Amino acid sequence: MHETILITGAAGYIGSHFAEALIAAPEWTRKNPKLVFLDDLSSGHLEFLQELSALAVGAGMTEPVFERVSLQDAEGVRTALLRHRPAAVVHFAAKISVAESVQNPDLYFLNNVEGSKNLLSAMRESNCKRMIFSSTAAVYGAVEDPVRATGPLSEETSLAPINPYGETKLKMEQEIARAGAEWGLRSVVFRYFNAAGASASGRFGEWHEPETHLIPLLLRSIESGKALSVFGNDYPTRDGTCIRDYIHVSDLASAHLLGLMRLLVEEAFAGGTFNLGTETGTSVLEVIHAAEQITKKRVPYELKDRRAGDSPVLVADSSRARKVLGWVPVHSGIDMIVRTAWDWEQRKS
């Protein structure tokens, strides 16, 4: 194939795992695509890119190219796309903190939405008509309705984000759909539920500062002795705490590889929007108990009042991804997620 695949946000959590999975897959190394990593390192890590480059070269692939460019730099993005003329773009780059988005919504719309518009414009000019986009279950919003809150959410569930982060992701989806209608972009949009875990290789893992996700926070509580905050224990769930659908980051990566291959080899494949989750949920207390079993250490935690907007249950209906893409999550048992996350925390520290 020897086509170019450009990955935005490759230095981040999910982008690095996707790139590692591509490099490790024999069907991809045989094709030897040229990889271009486009990242401004505002929240990603140069160490991840260096590790990925070494892996690619070790696998006999062309050495990846790193373009240090912010998506807010329209001309820089345009120049990079015209230089490399990718066959497809895999778009992970975005700011992702709900709390920060509430505090500074303008930053999120500038970075996520306007940045994506710059990317789409550059793709159009460079005649790149294939995109994989990293979206989120946050586009569904707070599922307060009791019926809607207890069943798995399908891609047809009404969209009503309740924070600027979710709003920006929905707006990005709309911009991608508009590009499809206006100039023929074919896209696969993945709505992640709760991404978690780390690479089995130990090379990549969750590394956010500040950290806001439950599993790394509770693992850090074990190490520091500082109590983890558990918000609400009076929800209508089996133990009173919120239930979420945790999906291993390596399973997310495998879905992206399936979608990308379909876009590259099947001109008739129009793409689509797909939930990525396990269709089962784990409560906050169940995650804590799993962590205690795996680490053989106690998780210090304290119960606090509910947070506004937290739904009792958020679980994915991922049947479309299974049926259309042939995707099967194989790493997403909560024990595997916590074990790989703990191994990563130990290595990182």
Tab-separated table of C-alpha atoms in Angstrom:
chain	number	residue	atom	x	y	z
A	1	MET	CA	0.000	0.000	0.000
A	2	HIS	CA	2.703	2.478	1.043
A	3	GLU	CA	0.006	5.064	1.675
A	4	THR	CA	0.322	7.750	4.296
A	5	ILE	CA	-1.733	7.644	7.487
A	6	LEU	CA	-1.746	10.886	9.464
A	7	ILE	CA	-2.592	10.576	13.164
A	8	THR	CA	-3.488	13.697	15.140
A	9	GLY	CA	-2.894	13.408	18.874
A	10	ALA	CA	-0.560	10.436	18.454
A	11	ALA	CA	1.363	11.503	21.559
A	12	GLY	CA	-1.756	11.135	23.704
A	13	TYR	CA	-3.418	8.269	25.532
A	14	ILE	CA	-5.608	6.657	22.879
A	15	GLY	CA	-3.598	7.889	19.873
A	16	SER	CA	-0.434	6.194	21.107
A	17	HIS	CA	-2.240	2.906	21.719
A	18	PHE	CA	-3.767	3.031	18.250
A	19	ALA	CA	-0.375	3.638	16.645
A	20	GLU	CA	1.197	0.820	18.670
A	21	ALA	CA	-1.587	-1.561	17.590
A	22	LEU	CA	-1.112	-0.623	13.932
A	23	ILE	CA	2.650	-1.158	14.109
A	24	ALA	CA	2.194	-4.513	15.854
A	25	ALA	CA	-0.379	-5.877	13.383
A	26	PRO	CA	1.217	-8.053	10.662
A	27	GLU	CA	-1.402	-7.055	8.080
A	28	TRP	CA	-0.383	-3.438	8.566
A	29	THR	CA	3.381	-3.901	8.731
A	30	ARG	CA	3.187	-5.791	5.432
A	31	LYS	CA	1.470	-2.780	3.871
A	32	ASN	CA	4.128	-0.499	5.407
A	33	PRO	CA	2.123	2.727	5.474
A	34	LYS	CA	4.021	5.918	6.122
A	35	LEU	CA	2.935	7.210	9.534
A	36	VAL	CA	2.761	10.937	10.221
A	37	PHE	CA	2.238	12.015	13.832
A	38	LEU	CA	0.710	15.490	14.101
A	39	ASP	CA	0.695	16.771	17.680
A	40	ASP	CA	1.512	20.006	19.494
A	41	LEU	CA	2.526	18.155	22.703
A	42	SER	CA	0.270	20.425	24.775
A	43	SER	CA	-0.983	17.349	26.623
A	44	GLY	CA	0.773	14.483	24.839
A	45	HIS	CA	4.211	13.077	25.522
A	46	LEU	CA	7.275	13.124	23.304
A	47	GLU	CA	8.354	9.884	24.995
A	48	PHE	CA	5.376	8.115	23.402
A	49	LEU	CA	6.347	9.311	19.924
A	50	GLN	CA	9.942	8.231	20.420
A	51	GLU	CA	8.779	4.796	21.558
A	52	LEU	CA	6.450	4.490	18.564
A	53	SER	CA	9.208	5.451	16.141
A	54	ALA	CA	11.519	2.827	17.590
A	55	LEU	CA	8.765	0.202	17.355
A	56	ALA	CA	8.027	1.071	13.721
A	57	VAL	CA	11.660	0.908	12.658
A	58	GLY	CA	12.117	-2.323	14.593
A	59	ALA	CA	9.148	-3.798	12.716
A	60	GLY	CA	10.760	-2.919	9.386
A	61	MET	CA	8.432	-0.024	8.653
A	62	THR	CA	9.327	3.391	7.291
A	63	GLU	CA	10.367	5.682	10.132
A	64	PRO	CA	7.380	7.836	11.163
A	65	VAL	CA	7.451	11.603	10.676
A	66	PHE	CA	6.589	13.976	13.530
A	67	GLU	CA	4.927	17.276	12.687
A	68	ARG	CA	4.756	19.480	15.785
A	69	VAL	CA	1.741	21.556	14.813
A	70	SER	CA	-1.304	22.827	16.690
A	71	LEU	CA	-4.640	22.354	14.971
A	72	GLN	CA	-5.284	26.002	15.783
A	73	ASP	CA	-2.474	26.863	13.360
A	74	ALA	CA	-4.473	26.691	10.139
A	75	GLU	CA	-1.522	27.375	7.877
A	76	GLY	CA	0.687	24.888	9.719
A	77	VAL	CA	-1.943	22.182	9.366
A	78	ARG	CA	-2.452	23.042	5.703
A	79	THR	CA	1.281	22.865	5.024
A	80	ALA	CA	1.601	19.490	6.767
A	81	LEU	CA	-1.323	17.968	4.867
A	82	LEU	CA	-0.113	19.248	1.499
A	83	ARG	CA	3.406	17.990	2.251
A	84	HIS	CA	2.312	14.452	3.135
A	85	ARG	CA	-1.016	14.127	1.276
A	86	PRO	CA	-2.346	11.347	3.516
A	87	ALA	CA	-4.712	8.670	2.283
A	88	ALA	CA	-6.527	8.879	5.630
A	89	VAL	CA	-6.524	10.905	8.835
A	90	VAL	CA	-7.142	9.374	12.255
A	91	HIS	CA	-8.220	12.292	14.431
A	92	PHE	CA	-7.664	11.948	18.188
A	93	ALA	CA	-6.404	15.439	19.035
A	94	ALA	CA	-8.735	17.308	21.389
A	95	LYS	CA	-8.981	18.694	24.874
A	96	ILE	CA	-10.948	16.237	27.003
A	97	SER	CA	-11.485	17.526	30.554
A	98	VAL	CA	-15.147	18.127	31.363
A	99	ALA	CA	-14.260	20.309	34.351
A	100	GLU	CA	-11.835	22.449	32.348
A	101	SER	CA	-14.390	22.810	29.565
A	102	VAL	CA	-16.883	24.245	32.053
A	103	GLN	CA	-14.289	26.679	33.365
A	104	ASN	CA	-13.037	27.719	29.929
A	105	PRO	CA	-15.548	26.836	27.200
A	106	ASP	CA	-14.043	29.277	24.688
A	107	LEU	CA	-10.751	27.370	24.804
A	108	TYR	CA	-12.561	24.114	24.050
A	109	PHE	CA	-14.492	25.504	21.101
A	110	LEU	CA	-11.333	27.114	19.729
A	111	ASN	CA	-9.181	24.015	20.122
A	112	ASN	CA	-11.660	21.231	19.377
A	113	VAL	CA	-14.085	22.763	16.901
A	114	GLU	CA	-12.050	25.419	15.100
A	115	GLY	CA	-9.023	23.118	15.109
A	116	SER	CA	-11.058	20.360	13.485
A	117	LYS	CA	-12.372	22.808	10.900
A	118	ASN	CA	-8.770	23.681	10.039
A	119	LEU	CA	-7.981	19.988	9.684
A	120	LEU	CA	-10.999	19.331	7.473
A	121	SER	CA	-10.154	22.305	5.276
A	122	ALA	CA	-6.606	21.028	4.840
A	123	MET	CA	-7.886	17.540	4.080
A	124	ARG	CA	-10.157	18.922	1.383
A	125	GLU	CA	-7.314	20.875	-0.224
A	126	SER	CA	-5.000	17.855	-0.139
A	127	ASN	CA	-7.759	15.572	-1.493
A	128	CYS	CA	-7.843	13.340	1.580
A	129	LYS	CA	-11.345	11.887	1.795
A	130	ARG	CA	-11.083	9.344	4.615
A	131	MET	CA	-11.258	10.078	8.335
A	132	ILE	CA	-11.556	8.165	11.602
A	133	PHE	CA	-12.810	10.442	14.372
A	134	SER	CA	-12.525	10.020	18.133
A	135	SER	CA	-15.832	11.100	19.667
A	136	THR	CA	-17.414	10.381	23.033
A	137	ALA	CA	-20.513	9.155	24.843
A	138	ALA	CA	-20.630	12.664	26.348
A	139	VAL	CA	-22.650	13.660	23.260
A	140	TYR	CA	-25.586	11.757	24.792
A	141	GLY	CA	-25.521	13.963	27.872
A	142	ALA	CA	-27.025	13.192	31.263
A	143	VAL	CA	-29.444	10.333	30.919
A	144	GLU	CA	-31.886	11.356	33.620
A	145	ASP	CA	-34.974	9.620	32.260
A	146	PRO	CA	-35.313	6.345	34.249
A	147	VAL	CA	-36.088	4.247	31.168
A	148	ARG	CA	-33.299	5.771	29.111
A	149	ALA	CA	-30.888	5.528	32.030
A	150	THR	CA	-31.161	1.792	32.618
A	151	GLY	CA	-30.829	0.369	29.114
A	152	PRO	CA	-27.828	0.414	26.766
A	153	LEU	CA	-27.567	3.557	24.656
A	154	SER	CA	-27.677	3.081	20.899
A	155	GLU	CA	-26.381	5.437	18.245
A	156	GLU	CA	-29.987	6.584	17.735
A	157	THR	CA	-30.293	7.804	21.331
A	158	SER	CA	-31.086	11.516	21.325
A	159	LEU	CA	-28.058	13.783	21.669
A	160	ALA	CA	-28.121	16.367	24.465
A	161	PRO	CA	-24.629	17.113	25.837
A	162	ILE	CA	-24.629	18.929	29.170
A	163	ASN	CA	-21.120	20.387	29.183
A	164	PRO	CA	-18.922	22.257	26.700
A	165	TYR	CA	-16.688	19.222	26.149
A	166	GLY	CA	-19.643	17.146	24.943
A	167	GLU	CA	-20.934	20.090	22.927
A	168	THR	CA	-17.615	20.461	21.107
A	169	LYS	CA	-17.494	16.774	20.229
A	170	LEU	CA	-21.036	16.924	18.856
A	171	LYS	CA	-20.143	20.007	16.846
A	172	MET	CA	-17.085	18.199	15.482
A	173	GLU	CA	-19.297	15.284	14.419
A	174	GLN	CA	-21.578	17.750	12.631
A	175	GLU	CA	-18.666	19.368	10.817
A	176	ILE	CA	-17.512	15.928	9.645
A	177	ALA	CA	-21.015	15.113	8.406
A	178	ARG	CA	-21.116	18.431	6.562
A	179	ALA	CA	-17.795	17.606	4.890
A	180	GLY	CA	-19.284	14.318	3.752
A	181	ALA	CA	-22.216	16.070	2.155
A	182	GLU	CA	-20.183	18.904	0.619
A	183	TRP	CA	-17.050	17.231	-0.714
A	184	GLY	CA	-17.363	13.487	-0.273
A	185	LEU	CA	-15.483	12.799	2.953
A	186	ARG	CA	-16.019	9.220	4.103
A	187	SER	CA	-15.754	8.915	7.860
A	188	VAL	CA	-16.028	6.541	10.768
A	189	VAL	CA	-17.029	8.206	14.037
A	190	PHE	CA	-16.413	6.268	17.239
A	191	ARG	CA	-18.236	7.277	20.415
A	192	TYR	CA	-16.180	5.939	23.325
A	193	PHE	CA	-17.726	5.143	26.646
A	194	ASN	CA	-15.189	4.933	29.521
A	195	ALA	CA	-11.745	4.358	28.018
A	196	ALA	CA	-9.438	2.730	30.543
A	197	GLY	CA	-6.466	0.432	31.012
A	198	ALA	CA	-3.024	0.400	29.447
A	199	SER	CA	-1.033	-1.455	26.817
A	200	ALA	CA	-0.078	-5.008	27.747
A	201	SER	CA	3.420	-4.180	26.527
A	202	GLY	CA	3.819	-1.673	29.358
A	203	ARG	CA	5.008	1.006	26.928
A	204	PHE	CA	1.882	3.189	26.950
A	205	GLY	CA	-0.800	4.102	29.448
A	206	GLU	CA	-3.016	6.807	30.849
A	207	TRP	CA	-0.923	9.893	31.591
A	208	HIS	CA	-3.003	13.016	32.106
A	209	GLU	CA	-2.139	16.010	34.242
A	210	PRO	CA	-4.376	16.736	35.992
A	211	GLU	CA	-5.988	13.325	36.064
A	212	THR	CA	-9.797	13.130	36.239
A	213	HIS	CA	-10.581	9.484	35.437
A	214	LEU	CA	-11.649	7.027	38.117
A	215	ILE	CA	-9.224	4.144	37.661
A	216	PRO	CA	-5.933	6.075	37.646
A	217	LEU	CA	-7.249	8.235	40.484
A	218	LEU	CA	-8.044	5.263	42.698
A	219	LEU	CA	-4.678	3.665	41.912
A	220	ARG	CA	-2.979	6.893	42.905
A	221	SER	CA	-5.030	6.885	46.112
A	222	ILE	CA	-3.550	3.496	46.944
A	223	GLU	CA	-0.042	4.867	46.497
A	224	SER	CA	-0.578	8.210	48.234
A	225	GLY	CA	-3.020	7.226	50.963
A	226	LYS	CA	-5.193	10.208	50.014
A	227	ALA	CA	-8.874	9.321	49.985
A	228	LEU	CA	-10.662	8.923	46.663
A	229	SER	CA	-13.951	10.825	46.408
A	230	VAL	CA	-16.964	8.662	45.576
A	231	PHE	CA	-19.850	10.876	44.516
A	232	GLY	CA	-23.173	9.406	45.587
A	233	ASN	CA	-24.144	6.004	46.977
A	234	ASP	CA	-27.920	6.361	46.736
A	235	TYR	CA	-28.453	5.797	43.010
A	236	PRO	CA	-30.968	3.167	41.836
A	237	THR	CA	-28.177	0.681	41.076
A	238	ARG	CA	-27.141	-2.623	42.622
A	239	ASP	CA	-24.864	-0.987	45.219
A	240	GLY	CA	-25.974	2.640	45.049
A	241	THR	CA	-22.978	3.936	43.074
A	242	CYS	CA	-22.897	4.940	39.426
A	243	ILE	CA	-22.413	2.254	36.789
A	244	ARG	CA	-20.227	2.900	33.744
A	245	ASP	CA	-19.159	0.903	30.704
A	246	TYR	CA	-15.358	0.558	30.889
A	247	ILE	CA	-13.660	-0.273	27.606
A	248	HIS	CA	-9.992	-1.205	27.378
A	249	VAL	CA	-7.945	1.202	25.306
A	250	SER	CA	-6.521	-1.688	23.292
A	251	ASP	CA	-10.048	-2.674	22.263
A	252	LEU	CA	-10.647	0.906	21.161
A	253	ALA	CA	-7.495	0.688	19.065
A	254	SER	CA	-8.647	-2.529	17.373
A	255	ALA	CA	-11.935	-0.889	16.344
A	256	HIS	CA	-10.028	1.974	14.738
A	257	LEU	CA	-7.871	-0.448	12.760
A	258	LEU	CA	-10.966	-2.238	11.464
A	259	GLY	CA	-12.632	1.020	10.465
A	260	LEU	CA	-9.483	2.348	8.824
A	261	MET	CA	-8.935	-0.792	6.776
A	262	ARG	CA	-12.517	-0.698	5.534
A	263	LEU	CA	-12.174	2.932	4.466
A	264	LEU	CA	-8.924	2.238	2.632
A	265	VAL	CA	-9.851	-0.909	0.752
A	266	GLU	CA	-13.610	-0.573	0.164
A	267	GLU	CA	-14.642	2.442	-1.856
A	268	ALA	CA	-18.280	1.455	-1.352
A	269	PHE	CA	-17.922	1.604	2.451
A	270	ALA	CA	-19.598	4.855	3.480
A	271	GLY	CA	-18.516	4.671	7.121
A	272	GLY	CA	-20.877	5.583	9.935
A	273	THR	CA	-21.153	6.266	13.655
A	274	PHE	CA	-20.406	3.510	16.160
A	275	ASN	CA	-20.575	3.186	19.926
A	276	LEU	CA	-17.609	1.448	21.514
A	277	GLY	CA	-18.390	-0.233	24.814
A	278	THR	CA	-18.840	-3.686	26.307
A	279	GLU	CA	-22.640	-3.576	26.791
A	280	THR	CA	-22.069	-4.304	30.475
A	281	GLY	CA	-21.391	-1.924	33.311
A	282	THR	CA	-19.297	-1.822	36.456
A	283	SER	CA	-20.159	0.271	39.492
A	284	VAL	CA	-17.710	2.558	41.249
A	285	LEU	CA	-17.568	0.257	44.268
A	286	GLU	CA	-17.032	-2.770	42.021
A	287	VAL	CA	-14.063	-1.034	40.406
A	288	ILE	CA	-12.673	-0.280	43.861
A	289	HIS	CA	-13.086	-3.896	44.966
A	290	ALA	CA	-11.420	-5.155	41.773
A	291	ALA	CA	-8.472	-2.839	42.406
A	292	GLU	CA	-8.130	-4.104	45.961
A	293	GLN	CA	-8.123	-7.712	44.773
A	294	ILE	CA	-5.490	-7.082	42.121
A	295	THR	CA	-3.161	-4.822	44.083
A	296	LYS	CA	-3.703	-6.533	47.455
A	297	LYS	CA	-3.975	-3.037	48.891
A	298	ARG	CA	-6.850	-1.043	50.342
A	299	VAL	CA	-8.325	1.829	48.347
A	300	PRO	CA	-8.996	4.708	50.750
A	301	TYR	CA	-12.211	6.457	49.765
A	302	GLU	CA	-14.845	8.766	51.181
A	303	LEU	CA	-18.468	9.130	50.184
A	304	LYS	CA	-19.653	12.521	49.023
A	305	ASP	CA	-22.886	13.975	47.693
A	306	ARG	CA	-23.952	13.300	44.127
A	307	ARG	CA	-22.526	15.487	41.381
A	308	ALA	CA	-24.953	17.379	39.197
A	309	GLY	CA	-25.479	15.680	35.852
A	310	ASP	CA	-24.179	12.236	36.815
A	311	SER	CA	-26.445	9.528	35.409
A	312	PRO	CA	-27.045	6.326	37.376
A	313	VAL	CA	-26.117	4.071	34.448
A	314	LEU	CA	-24.282	4.722	31.179
A	315	VAL	CA	-23.803	1.557	29.136
A	316	ALA	CA	-23.242	1.213	25.387
A	317	ASP	CA	-25.192	-0.706	22.830
A	318	SER	CA	-22.244	-1.573	20.582
A	319	SER	CA	-24.073	-4.070	18.365
A	320	ARG	CA	-23.576	-1.908	15.271
A	321	ALA	CA	-19.769	-2.012	15.610
A	322	ARG	CA	-19.890	-5.757	16.138
A	323	LYS	CA	-22.149	-6.361	13.147
A	324	VAL	CA	-20.741	-3.883	10.620
A	325	LEU	CA	-17.043	-3.931	11.529
A	326	GLY	CA	-16.747	-7.385	13.051
A	327	TRP	CA	-15.367	-5.797	16.210
A	328	VAL	CA	-15.104	-7.849	19.401
A	329	PRO	CA	-13.685	-6.369	22.632
A	330	VAL	CA	-11.363	-8.981	24.124
A	331	HIS	CA	-9.434	-7.057	26.792
A	332	SER	CA	-12.241	-5.207	28.548
A	333	GLY	CA	-12.950	-7.307	31.624
A	334	ILE	CA	-12.560	-5.032	34.620
A	335	ASP	CA	-9.761	-7.203	36.055
A	336	MET	CA	-7.704	-6.871	32.860
A	337	ILE	CA	-8.341	-3.130	32.742
A	338	VAL	CA	-7.266	-2.580	36.353
A	339	ARG	CA	-4.287	-4.941	36.123
A	340	THR	CA	-2.807	-3.211	33.066
A	341	ALA	CA	-3.507	0.224	34.549
A	342	TRP	CA	-1.765	-0.775	37.789
A	343	ASP	CA	1.245	-2.145	35.900
A	344	TRP	CA	1.458	1.153	34.011
A	345	GLU	CA	1.222	3.253	37.176
A	346	GLN	CA	4.006	1.210	38.757
A	347	ARG	CA	6.207	1.614	35.693
A	348	LYS	CA	5.471	5.326	35.317
A	349	SER	CA	6.192	6.092	38.944
